[in-house]
Coordinates of C-alpha atoms in Angstrom, one line a residue:
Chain Y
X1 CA 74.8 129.9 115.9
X2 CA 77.9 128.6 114.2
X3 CA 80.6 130.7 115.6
X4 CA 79.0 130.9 119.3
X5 CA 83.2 130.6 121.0
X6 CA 84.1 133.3 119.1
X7 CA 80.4 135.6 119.5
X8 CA 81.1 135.5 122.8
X9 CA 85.0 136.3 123.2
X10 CA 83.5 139.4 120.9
X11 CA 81.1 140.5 123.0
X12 CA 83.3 140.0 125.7
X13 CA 85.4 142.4 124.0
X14 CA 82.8 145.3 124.0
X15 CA 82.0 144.6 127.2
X16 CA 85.3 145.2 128.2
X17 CA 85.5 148.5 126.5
X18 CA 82.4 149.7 127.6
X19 CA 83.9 149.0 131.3
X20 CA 87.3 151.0 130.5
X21 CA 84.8 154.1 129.4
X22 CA 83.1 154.2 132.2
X23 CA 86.4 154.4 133.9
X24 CA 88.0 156.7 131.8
X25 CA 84.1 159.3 131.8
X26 CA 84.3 158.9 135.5
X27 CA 88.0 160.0 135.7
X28 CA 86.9 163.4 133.8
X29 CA 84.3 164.1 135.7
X30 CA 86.5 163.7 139.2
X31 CA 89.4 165.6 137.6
X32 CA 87.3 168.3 137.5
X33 CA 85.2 167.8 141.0
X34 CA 88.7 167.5 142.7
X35 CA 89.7 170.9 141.2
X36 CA 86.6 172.5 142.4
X37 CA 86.4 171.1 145.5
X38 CA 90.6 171.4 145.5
X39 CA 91.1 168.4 146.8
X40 CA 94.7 167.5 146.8
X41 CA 94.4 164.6 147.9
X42 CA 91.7 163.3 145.4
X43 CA 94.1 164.7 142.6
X44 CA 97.0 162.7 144.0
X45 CA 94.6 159.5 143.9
X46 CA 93.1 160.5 140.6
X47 CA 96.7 160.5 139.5
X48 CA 97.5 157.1 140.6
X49 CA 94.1 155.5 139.3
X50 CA 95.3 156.4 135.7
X51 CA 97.5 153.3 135.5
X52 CA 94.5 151.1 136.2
X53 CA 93.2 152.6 132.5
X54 CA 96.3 152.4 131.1
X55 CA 96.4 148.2 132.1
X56 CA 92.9 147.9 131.2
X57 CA 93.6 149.5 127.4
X58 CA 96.8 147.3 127.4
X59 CA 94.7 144.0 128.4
X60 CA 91.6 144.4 125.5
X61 CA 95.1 145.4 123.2
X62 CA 96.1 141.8 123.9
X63 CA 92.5 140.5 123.9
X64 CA 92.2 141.7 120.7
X65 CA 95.4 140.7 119.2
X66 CA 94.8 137.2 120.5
X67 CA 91.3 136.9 118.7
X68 CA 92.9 138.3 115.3
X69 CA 95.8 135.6 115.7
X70 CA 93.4 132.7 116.6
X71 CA 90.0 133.6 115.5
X72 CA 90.5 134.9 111.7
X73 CA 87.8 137.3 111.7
X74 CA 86.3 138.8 108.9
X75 CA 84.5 141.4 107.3
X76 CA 82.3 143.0 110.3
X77 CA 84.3 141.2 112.8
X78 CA 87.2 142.1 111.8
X79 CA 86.3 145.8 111.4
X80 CA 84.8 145.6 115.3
X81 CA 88.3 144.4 116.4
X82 CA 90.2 146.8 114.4
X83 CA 87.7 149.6 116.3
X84 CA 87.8 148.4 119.8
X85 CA 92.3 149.1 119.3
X86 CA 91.1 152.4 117.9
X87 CA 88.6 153.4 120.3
X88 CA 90.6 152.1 123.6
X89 CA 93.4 153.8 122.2
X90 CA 90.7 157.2 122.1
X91 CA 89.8 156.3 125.3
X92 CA 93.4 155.8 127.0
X93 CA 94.6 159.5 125.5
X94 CA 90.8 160.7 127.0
X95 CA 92.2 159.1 130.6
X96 CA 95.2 161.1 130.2
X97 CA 93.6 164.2 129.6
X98 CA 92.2 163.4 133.0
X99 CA 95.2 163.2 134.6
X100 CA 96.9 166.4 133.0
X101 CA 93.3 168.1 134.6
X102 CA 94.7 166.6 138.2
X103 CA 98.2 167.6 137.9
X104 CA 97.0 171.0 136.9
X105 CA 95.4 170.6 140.5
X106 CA 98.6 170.0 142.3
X107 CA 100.2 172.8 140.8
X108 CA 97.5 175.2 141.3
X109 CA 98.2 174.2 144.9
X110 CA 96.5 176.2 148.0
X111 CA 96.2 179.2 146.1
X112 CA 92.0 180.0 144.9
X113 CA 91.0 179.7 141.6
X114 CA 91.4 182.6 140.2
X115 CA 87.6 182.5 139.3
X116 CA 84.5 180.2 140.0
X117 CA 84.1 177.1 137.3
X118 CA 81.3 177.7 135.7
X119 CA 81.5 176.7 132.2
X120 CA 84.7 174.0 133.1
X121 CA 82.2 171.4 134.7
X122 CA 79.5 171.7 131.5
X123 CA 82.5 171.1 129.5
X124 CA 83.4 167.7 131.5
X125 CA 79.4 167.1 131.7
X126 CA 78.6 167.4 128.1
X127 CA 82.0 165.6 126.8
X128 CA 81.8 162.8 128.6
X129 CA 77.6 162.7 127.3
X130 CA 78.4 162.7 124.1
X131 CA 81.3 160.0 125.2
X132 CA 78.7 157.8 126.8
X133 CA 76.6 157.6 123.8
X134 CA 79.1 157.1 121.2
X135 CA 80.2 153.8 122.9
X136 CA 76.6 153.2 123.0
X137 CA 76.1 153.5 119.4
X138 CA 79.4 151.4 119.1
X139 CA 78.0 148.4 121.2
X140 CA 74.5 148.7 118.9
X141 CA 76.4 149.6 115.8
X142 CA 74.0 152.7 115.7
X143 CA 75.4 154.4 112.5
X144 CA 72.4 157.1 113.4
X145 CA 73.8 157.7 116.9
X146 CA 77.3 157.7 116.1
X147 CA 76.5 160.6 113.4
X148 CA 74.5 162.4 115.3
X149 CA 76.6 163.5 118.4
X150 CA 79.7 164.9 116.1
X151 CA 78.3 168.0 115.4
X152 CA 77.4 168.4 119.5
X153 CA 81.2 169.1 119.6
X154 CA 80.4 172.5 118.5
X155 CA 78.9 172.7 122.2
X156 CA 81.7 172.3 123.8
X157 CA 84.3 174.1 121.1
X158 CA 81.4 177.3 122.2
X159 CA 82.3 176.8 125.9
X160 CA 85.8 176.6 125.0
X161 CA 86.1 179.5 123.2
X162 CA 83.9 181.2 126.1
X163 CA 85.9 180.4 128.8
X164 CA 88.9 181.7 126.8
X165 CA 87.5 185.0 126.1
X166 CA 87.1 185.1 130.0
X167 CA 90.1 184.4 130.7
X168 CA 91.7 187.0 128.6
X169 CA 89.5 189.7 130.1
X170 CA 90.4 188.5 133.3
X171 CA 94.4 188.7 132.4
X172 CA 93.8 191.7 131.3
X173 CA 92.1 193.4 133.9
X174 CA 95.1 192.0 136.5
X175 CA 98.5 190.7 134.4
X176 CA 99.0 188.9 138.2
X177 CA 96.5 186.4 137.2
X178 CA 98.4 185.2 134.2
X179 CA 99.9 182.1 135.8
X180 CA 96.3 181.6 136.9
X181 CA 94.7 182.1 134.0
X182 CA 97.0 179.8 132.1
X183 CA 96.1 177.0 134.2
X184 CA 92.5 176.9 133.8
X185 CA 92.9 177.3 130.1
X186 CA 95.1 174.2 129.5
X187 CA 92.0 172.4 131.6
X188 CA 89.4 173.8 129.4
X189 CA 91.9 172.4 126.7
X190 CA 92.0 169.1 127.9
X191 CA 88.0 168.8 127.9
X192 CA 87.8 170.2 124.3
X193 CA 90.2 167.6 122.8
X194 CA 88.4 164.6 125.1
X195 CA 85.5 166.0 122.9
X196 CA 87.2 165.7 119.8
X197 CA 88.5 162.1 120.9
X198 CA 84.5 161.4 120.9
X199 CA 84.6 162.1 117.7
X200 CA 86.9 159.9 116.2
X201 CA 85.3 157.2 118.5
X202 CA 82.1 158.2 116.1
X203 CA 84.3 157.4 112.8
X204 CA 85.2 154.5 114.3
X205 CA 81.3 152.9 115.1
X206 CA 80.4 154.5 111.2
X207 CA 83.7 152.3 110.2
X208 CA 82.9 149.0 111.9
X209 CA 79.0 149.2 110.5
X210 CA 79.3 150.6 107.2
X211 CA 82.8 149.9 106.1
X212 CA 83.4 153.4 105.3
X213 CA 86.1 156.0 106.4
X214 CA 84.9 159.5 107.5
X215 CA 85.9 162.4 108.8
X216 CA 83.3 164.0 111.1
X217 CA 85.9 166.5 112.3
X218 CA 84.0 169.7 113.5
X219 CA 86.1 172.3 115.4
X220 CA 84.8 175.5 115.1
X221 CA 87.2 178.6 116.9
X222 CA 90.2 178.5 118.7
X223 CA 89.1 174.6 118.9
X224 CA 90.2 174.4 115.3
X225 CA 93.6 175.4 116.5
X226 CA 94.7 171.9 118.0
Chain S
X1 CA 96.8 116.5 136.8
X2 CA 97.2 115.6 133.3
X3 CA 95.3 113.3 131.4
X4 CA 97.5 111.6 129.2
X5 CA 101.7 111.8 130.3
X6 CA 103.8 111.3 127.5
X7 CA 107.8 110.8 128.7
X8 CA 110.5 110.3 126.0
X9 CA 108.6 108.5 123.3
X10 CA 110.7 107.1 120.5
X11 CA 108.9 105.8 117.7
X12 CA 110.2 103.8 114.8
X13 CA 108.9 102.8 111.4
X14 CA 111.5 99.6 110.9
X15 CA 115.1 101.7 111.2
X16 CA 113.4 105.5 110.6
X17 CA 112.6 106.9 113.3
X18 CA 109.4 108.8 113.1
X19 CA 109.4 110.9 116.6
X20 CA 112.4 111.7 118.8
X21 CA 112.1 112.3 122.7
X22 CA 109.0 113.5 122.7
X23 CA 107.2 114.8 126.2
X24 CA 104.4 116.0 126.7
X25 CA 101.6 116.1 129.4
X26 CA 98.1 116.5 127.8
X27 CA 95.3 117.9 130.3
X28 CA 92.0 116.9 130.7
X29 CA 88.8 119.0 129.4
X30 CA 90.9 120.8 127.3
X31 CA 91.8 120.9 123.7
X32 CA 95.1 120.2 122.4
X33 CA 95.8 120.5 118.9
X34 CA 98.6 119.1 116.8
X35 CA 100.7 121.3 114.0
X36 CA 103.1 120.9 111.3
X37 CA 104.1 119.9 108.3
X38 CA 103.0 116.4 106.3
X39 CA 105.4 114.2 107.7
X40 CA 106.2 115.9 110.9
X41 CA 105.1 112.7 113.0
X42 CA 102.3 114.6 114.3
X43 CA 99.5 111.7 113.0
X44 CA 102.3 109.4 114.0
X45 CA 102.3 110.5 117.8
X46 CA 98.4 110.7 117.7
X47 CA 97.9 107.0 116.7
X48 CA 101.0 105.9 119.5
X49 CA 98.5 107.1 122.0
X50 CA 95.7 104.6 121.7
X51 CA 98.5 101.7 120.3
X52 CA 96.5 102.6 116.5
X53 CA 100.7 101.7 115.4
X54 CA 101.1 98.4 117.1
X55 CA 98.8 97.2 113.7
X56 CA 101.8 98.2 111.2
X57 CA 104.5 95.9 111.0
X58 CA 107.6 96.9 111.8
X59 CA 107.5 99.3 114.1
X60 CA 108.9 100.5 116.8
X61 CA 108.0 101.9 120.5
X62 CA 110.3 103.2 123.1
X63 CA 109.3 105.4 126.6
X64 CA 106.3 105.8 128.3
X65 CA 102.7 106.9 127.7
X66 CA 100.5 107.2 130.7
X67 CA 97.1 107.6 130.5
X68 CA 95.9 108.3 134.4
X69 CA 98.8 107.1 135.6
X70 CA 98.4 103.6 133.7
X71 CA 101.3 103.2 130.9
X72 CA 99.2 101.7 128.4
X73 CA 102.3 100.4 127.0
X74 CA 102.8 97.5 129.8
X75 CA 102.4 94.0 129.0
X76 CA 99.5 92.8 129.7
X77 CA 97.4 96.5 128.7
X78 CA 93.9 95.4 127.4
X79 CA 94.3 97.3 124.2
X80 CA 90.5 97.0 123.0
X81 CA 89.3 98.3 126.4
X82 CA 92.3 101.1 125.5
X83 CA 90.8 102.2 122.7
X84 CA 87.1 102.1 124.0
X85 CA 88.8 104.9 126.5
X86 CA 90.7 106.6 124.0
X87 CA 88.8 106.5 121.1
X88 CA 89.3 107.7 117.1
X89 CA 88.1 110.4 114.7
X90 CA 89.3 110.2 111.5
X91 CA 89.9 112.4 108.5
X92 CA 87.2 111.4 105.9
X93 CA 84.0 110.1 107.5
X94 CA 83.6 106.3 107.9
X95 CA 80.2 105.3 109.0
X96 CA 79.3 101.7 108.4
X97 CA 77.0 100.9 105.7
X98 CA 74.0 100.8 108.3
X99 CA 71.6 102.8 109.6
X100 CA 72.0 106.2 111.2
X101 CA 70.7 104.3 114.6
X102 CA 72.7 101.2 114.1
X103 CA 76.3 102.8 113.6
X104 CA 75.8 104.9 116.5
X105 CA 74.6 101.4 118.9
X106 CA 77.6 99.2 117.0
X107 CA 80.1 100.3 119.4
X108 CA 78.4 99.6 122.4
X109 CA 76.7 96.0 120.8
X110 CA 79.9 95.3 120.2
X111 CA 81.6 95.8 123.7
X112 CA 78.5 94.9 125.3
X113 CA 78.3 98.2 127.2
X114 CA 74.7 98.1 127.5
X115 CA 71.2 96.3 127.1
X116 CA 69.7 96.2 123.6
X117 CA 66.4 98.4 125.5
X118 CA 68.9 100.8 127.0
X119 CA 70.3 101.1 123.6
X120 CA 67.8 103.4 122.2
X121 CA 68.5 106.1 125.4
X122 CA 72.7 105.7 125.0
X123 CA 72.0 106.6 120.9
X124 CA 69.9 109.3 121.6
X125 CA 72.2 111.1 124.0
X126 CA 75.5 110.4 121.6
X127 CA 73.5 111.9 119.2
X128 CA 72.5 115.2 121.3
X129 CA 76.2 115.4 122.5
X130 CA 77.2 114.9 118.9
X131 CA 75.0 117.7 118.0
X132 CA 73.3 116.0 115.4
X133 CA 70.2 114.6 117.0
X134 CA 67.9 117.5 115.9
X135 CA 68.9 116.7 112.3
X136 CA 68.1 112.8 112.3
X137 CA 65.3 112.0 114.9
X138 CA 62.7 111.9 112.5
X139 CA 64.3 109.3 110.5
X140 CA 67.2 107.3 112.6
X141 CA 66.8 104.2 110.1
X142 CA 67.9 106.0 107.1
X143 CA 70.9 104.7 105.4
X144 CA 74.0 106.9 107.0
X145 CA 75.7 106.9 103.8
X146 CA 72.8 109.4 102.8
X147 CA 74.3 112.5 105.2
X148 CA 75.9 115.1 104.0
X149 CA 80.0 114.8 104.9
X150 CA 79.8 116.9 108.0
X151 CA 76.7 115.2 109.3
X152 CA 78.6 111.9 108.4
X153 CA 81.6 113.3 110.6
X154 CA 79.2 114.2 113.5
X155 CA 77.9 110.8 113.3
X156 CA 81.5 109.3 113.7
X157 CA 82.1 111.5 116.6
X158 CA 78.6 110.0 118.1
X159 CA 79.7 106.9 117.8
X160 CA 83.2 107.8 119.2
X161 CA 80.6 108.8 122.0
X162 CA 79.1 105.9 122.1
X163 CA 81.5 103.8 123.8
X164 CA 81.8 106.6 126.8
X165 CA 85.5 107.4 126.1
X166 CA 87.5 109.4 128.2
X167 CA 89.8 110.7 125.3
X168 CA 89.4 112.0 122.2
X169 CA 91.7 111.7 119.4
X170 CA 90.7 113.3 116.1
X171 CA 93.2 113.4 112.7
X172 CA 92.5 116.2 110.4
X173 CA 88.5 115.2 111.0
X174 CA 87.6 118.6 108.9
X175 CA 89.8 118.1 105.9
X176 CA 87.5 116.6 103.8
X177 CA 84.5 118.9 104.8
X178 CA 83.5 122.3 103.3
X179 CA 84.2 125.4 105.5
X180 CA 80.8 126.0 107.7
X181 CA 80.4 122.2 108.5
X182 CA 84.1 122.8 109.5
X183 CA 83.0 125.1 111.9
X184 CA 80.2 123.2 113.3
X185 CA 82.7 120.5 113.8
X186 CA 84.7 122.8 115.8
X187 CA 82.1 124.2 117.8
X188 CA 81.1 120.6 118.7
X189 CA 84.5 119.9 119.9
X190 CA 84.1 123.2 121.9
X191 CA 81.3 121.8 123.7
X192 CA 82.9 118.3 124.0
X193 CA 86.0 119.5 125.8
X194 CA 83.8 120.2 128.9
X195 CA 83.7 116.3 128.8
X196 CA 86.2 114.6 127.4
X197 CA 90.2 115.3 127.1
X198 CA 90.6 116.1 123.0
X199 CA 93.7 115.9 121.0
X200 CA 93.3 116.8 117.2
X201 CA 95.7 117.0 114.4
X202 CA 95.5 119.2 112.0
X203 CA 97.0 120.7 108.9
X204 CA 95.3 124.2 109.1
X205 CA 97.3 126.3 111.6
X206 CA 94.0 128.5 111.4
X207 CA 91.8 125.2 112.9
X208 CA 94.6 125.0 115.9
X209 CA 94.6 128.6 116.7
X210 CA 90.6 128.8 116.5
X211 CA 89.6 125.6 118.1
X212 CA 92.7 124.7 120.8
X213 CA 93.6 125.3 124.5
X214 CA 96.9 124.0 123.8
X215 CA 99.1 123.5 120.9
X216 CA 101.7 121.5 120.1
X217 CA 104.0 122.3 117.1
X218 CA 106.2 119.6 115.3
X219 CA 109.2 119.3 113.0
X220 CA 110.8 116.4 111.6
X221 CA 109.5 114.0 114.3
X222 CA 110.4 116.4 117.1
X223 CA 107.8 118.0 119.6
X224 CA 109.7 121.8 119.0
X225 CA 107.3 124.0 121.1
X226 CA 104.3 123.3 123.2
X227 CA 102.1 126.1 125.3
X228 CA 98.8 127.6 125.2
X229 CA 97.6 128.0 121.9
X230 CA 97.1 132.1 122.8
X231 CA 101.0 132.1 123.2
X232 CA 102.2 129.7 120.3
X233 CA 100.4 132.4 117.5
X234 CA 100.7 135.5 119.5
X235 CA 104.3 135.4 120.7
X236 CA 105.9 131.6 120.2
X237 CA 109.2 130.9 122.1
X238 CA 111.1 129.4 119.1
X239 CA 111.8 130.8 115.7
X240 CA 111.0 127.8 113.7
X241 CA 107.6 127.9 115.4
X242 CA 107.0 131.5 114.3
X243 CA 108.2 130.7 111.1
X244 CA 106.3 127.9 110.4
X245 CA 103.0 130.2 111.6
X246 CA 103.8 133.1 109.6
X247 CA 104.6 130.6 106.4
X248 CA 108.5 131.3 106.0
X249 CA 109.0 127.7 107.1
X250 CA 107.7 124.6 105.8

């Protein structure tokens, strides 16, 4: 292998990506156990932890600006570099969403949910699949993969659109519960757009293989709305 | 500790002076590359630190240069067994009109580093560490003339090898080759930094940026910036430096 400094300093790279979305699926999937279990606390913690995504997107930013500047890559290279600022950009805003779930949990406070979550954790669950999978397809530049978990969106713009039509009956039934209500929704908001986020990660991995821009965009419902 | 010190170095071709105060402290195992424009006294500052000047007429040497400690500028400096320590790549290939085999033992024949029946091991393993044994074992007596340009380069830096240097100066040693033997030379010199302490000068900022741990950027004989290559082409400290790498200078 010619190039075997710079193979590696790529790999490196992905690897490091890969590392900041396991961070960023396990942060999801804790903003939501910590407002089931409503655990303060864990919110609180879950709030702080956010900066450590936020460095790590910052350090494969300057990773990847340093092999641009020194390494000249081309062609596939240079398309995986110009994907990983994409995707840890995806995955940064994904890490936020997290952290919006666990302030939602400090506001909500003592106070009980104003019904059991249900349909919230399959949200979190089948985002941060499809998540999982399209940095897997990025790392094996699975063009396949990456096209097929898109239209699994529609899964989660269903539950979305579900747990809205609850909410409403419920609001309806007792106007108290409109403070409530609202809070849960912005949650179930936050997992359908870390969905979304998913899918632009997809583009991405059909960018860096193929060379070619698409929009995979597949918001069905009150999803479409955002 | 560095490798090579380098304390207010003056350098004069008869009245001109080529380089102006410059300091610098090269480390060891590491690459440090040299940038700027033709005429910038970067070659200049290379060849002042194996004495490669003291054979033009006429010129000029002030300050200090020392390698381990040693200023190889004392009286008395054995400059031969200098330059066996610091030894010299240069920018077109130059192998002897020998034999693959004998171009890589002349060094070592010639300082008497080793018995003629140990000769045969020492050319082997310059030629491993040269990464271009694989290409040439089945035929070592073939006329080195007959290489391709970057196998001809590779066999210069084997015979650089030979002589067990602990420095490594290279000038421009890719300019005359074609772009992928360009990159094997610069993968070699990544694996050869894990022995030897490398300083190369080159005209292609690109090279610097890909190959370097350290760069060093000069301008009308003066050292202007030197830090870690990462910094020099991703934020440098001086605007003549960031000019020069983004073309508006030069």
């Amino acid at each position: 292998m010619i190039r075997e400094t710079f193979e590696r300093d790529l790999q490196r790279l992905q690897d490091e990506t890969l590392i900041l979305g396991s961070m960023v699926e396990n942060a999801i999937l804790e903003s939501v156990g910590v407002l089931k279990r409503r655990d303060v606390e864990g919110a609180k913690r879950l709030i702080a932890q956010d900066r450590f995504i936020n460095q790590k997107r910052f350090d494969i930013e300057e990773e990847a600006l340093v092999l641009i500047a020194t390494q000249q890559p081309m062609a596939v290279d240079l398309r995986t570099i110009a994907a990983v600022l994409d995707i840890t950009h995806e995955l940064e805003r994904i890490g936020d969403y997290a952290k919006g779930i666990a302030r939602i949990s400090l506001m909500i406070g003592e106070q009980p949910l104003i019904k059991p979550l249900v349909d919230v954790p399959r949200m979190a669950e089948k985002a941060c699949d499809m998540l999982h999978r399209a940095l897997e397809a990025f790392v094996t530049q699975d063009v396949v993969l990456a096209r097929s978990i898109p239209p699994e969106d529609e899964e989660v713009d269903d539950l979305y659109n579900q747990v809205y039509r609850e909410l409403i009956t419920y609001i309806l039934s007792d106007p108290r519960r409109i403070e409530g209500a609202n809070y849960l929704l912005w949650v179930a908001h936050n997992l359908e757009r870390s969905a979304d986020r998913v899918t632009n990660i997809c583009e991405r991995v059909i960018f860096t293989v193929t060379g070619e821009m698409t929009e995979l965009d597949s918001d069905t419902g009150l999803a479409g709305l955002s | 500790m560095a490798k090579i010190e380098i304390t207010d170095l003056n350098f004069y071709y008869g009245d001109m002076q080529a380089l102006h105060h410059i300091a610098m402290s090269v480390p060891d195992r590491q690459i440090t590359a040299l940038i700027g424009p033709s005429g910038c006294g970067k070659s200049t500052f290379l060849r002042c630190l194996n004495r490669m000047n003291d054979t033009i007429p006429g010129t000029r040497v002030e300050g200090s240069v020392l390698l381990d400690g040693q200023n190889i500028y004392a009286p008395g400096t054995n400059v031969v067994d200098l330059r066996r320590r610091v030894g010299m790549v240069f920018q077109r290939p130059n192998p002897f009109p020998q034999s693959v085999f004998d171009n890589v033992a002349f060094g070592p024949r010639v300082l008497g580093l080793t018995r003629e029946r140990d000769l045969h091991e020492l050319v082997e393993e310059s030629l491993h560490r040269a990464a271009l044994w694989d290409e040439v074992k089945d035929d070592l007596h073939q006329d080195a003339q007959q290489l391709s340009l970057g196998q001809q380069q590779r066999l210069c830096i084997a015979r650089t090898i030979a002589v067990e240097p602990e420095v490594i100066l290279m000038d421009e040693p890719c300019s005359a080759l074609d772009p992928i033997a360009t990159l094997e030379i610069e993968e070699l010199m990544k694996k050869l930094e894990k022995e030897y302490c490398i300083l190369i000068v080159t005209h292609n900022m690109q090279q610097a940026a890909r190959v370097s741990d350290w760069t060093g950027f000069f301008w009308l004989g003066k050292l202007v910036e030197f830090d870690a290559t990462q910094t020099v082409f991703t934020r440098p400290s001086h605007k003549l430096t960031e000019d020069y790498i983004t073309g508006r200078a030069g």
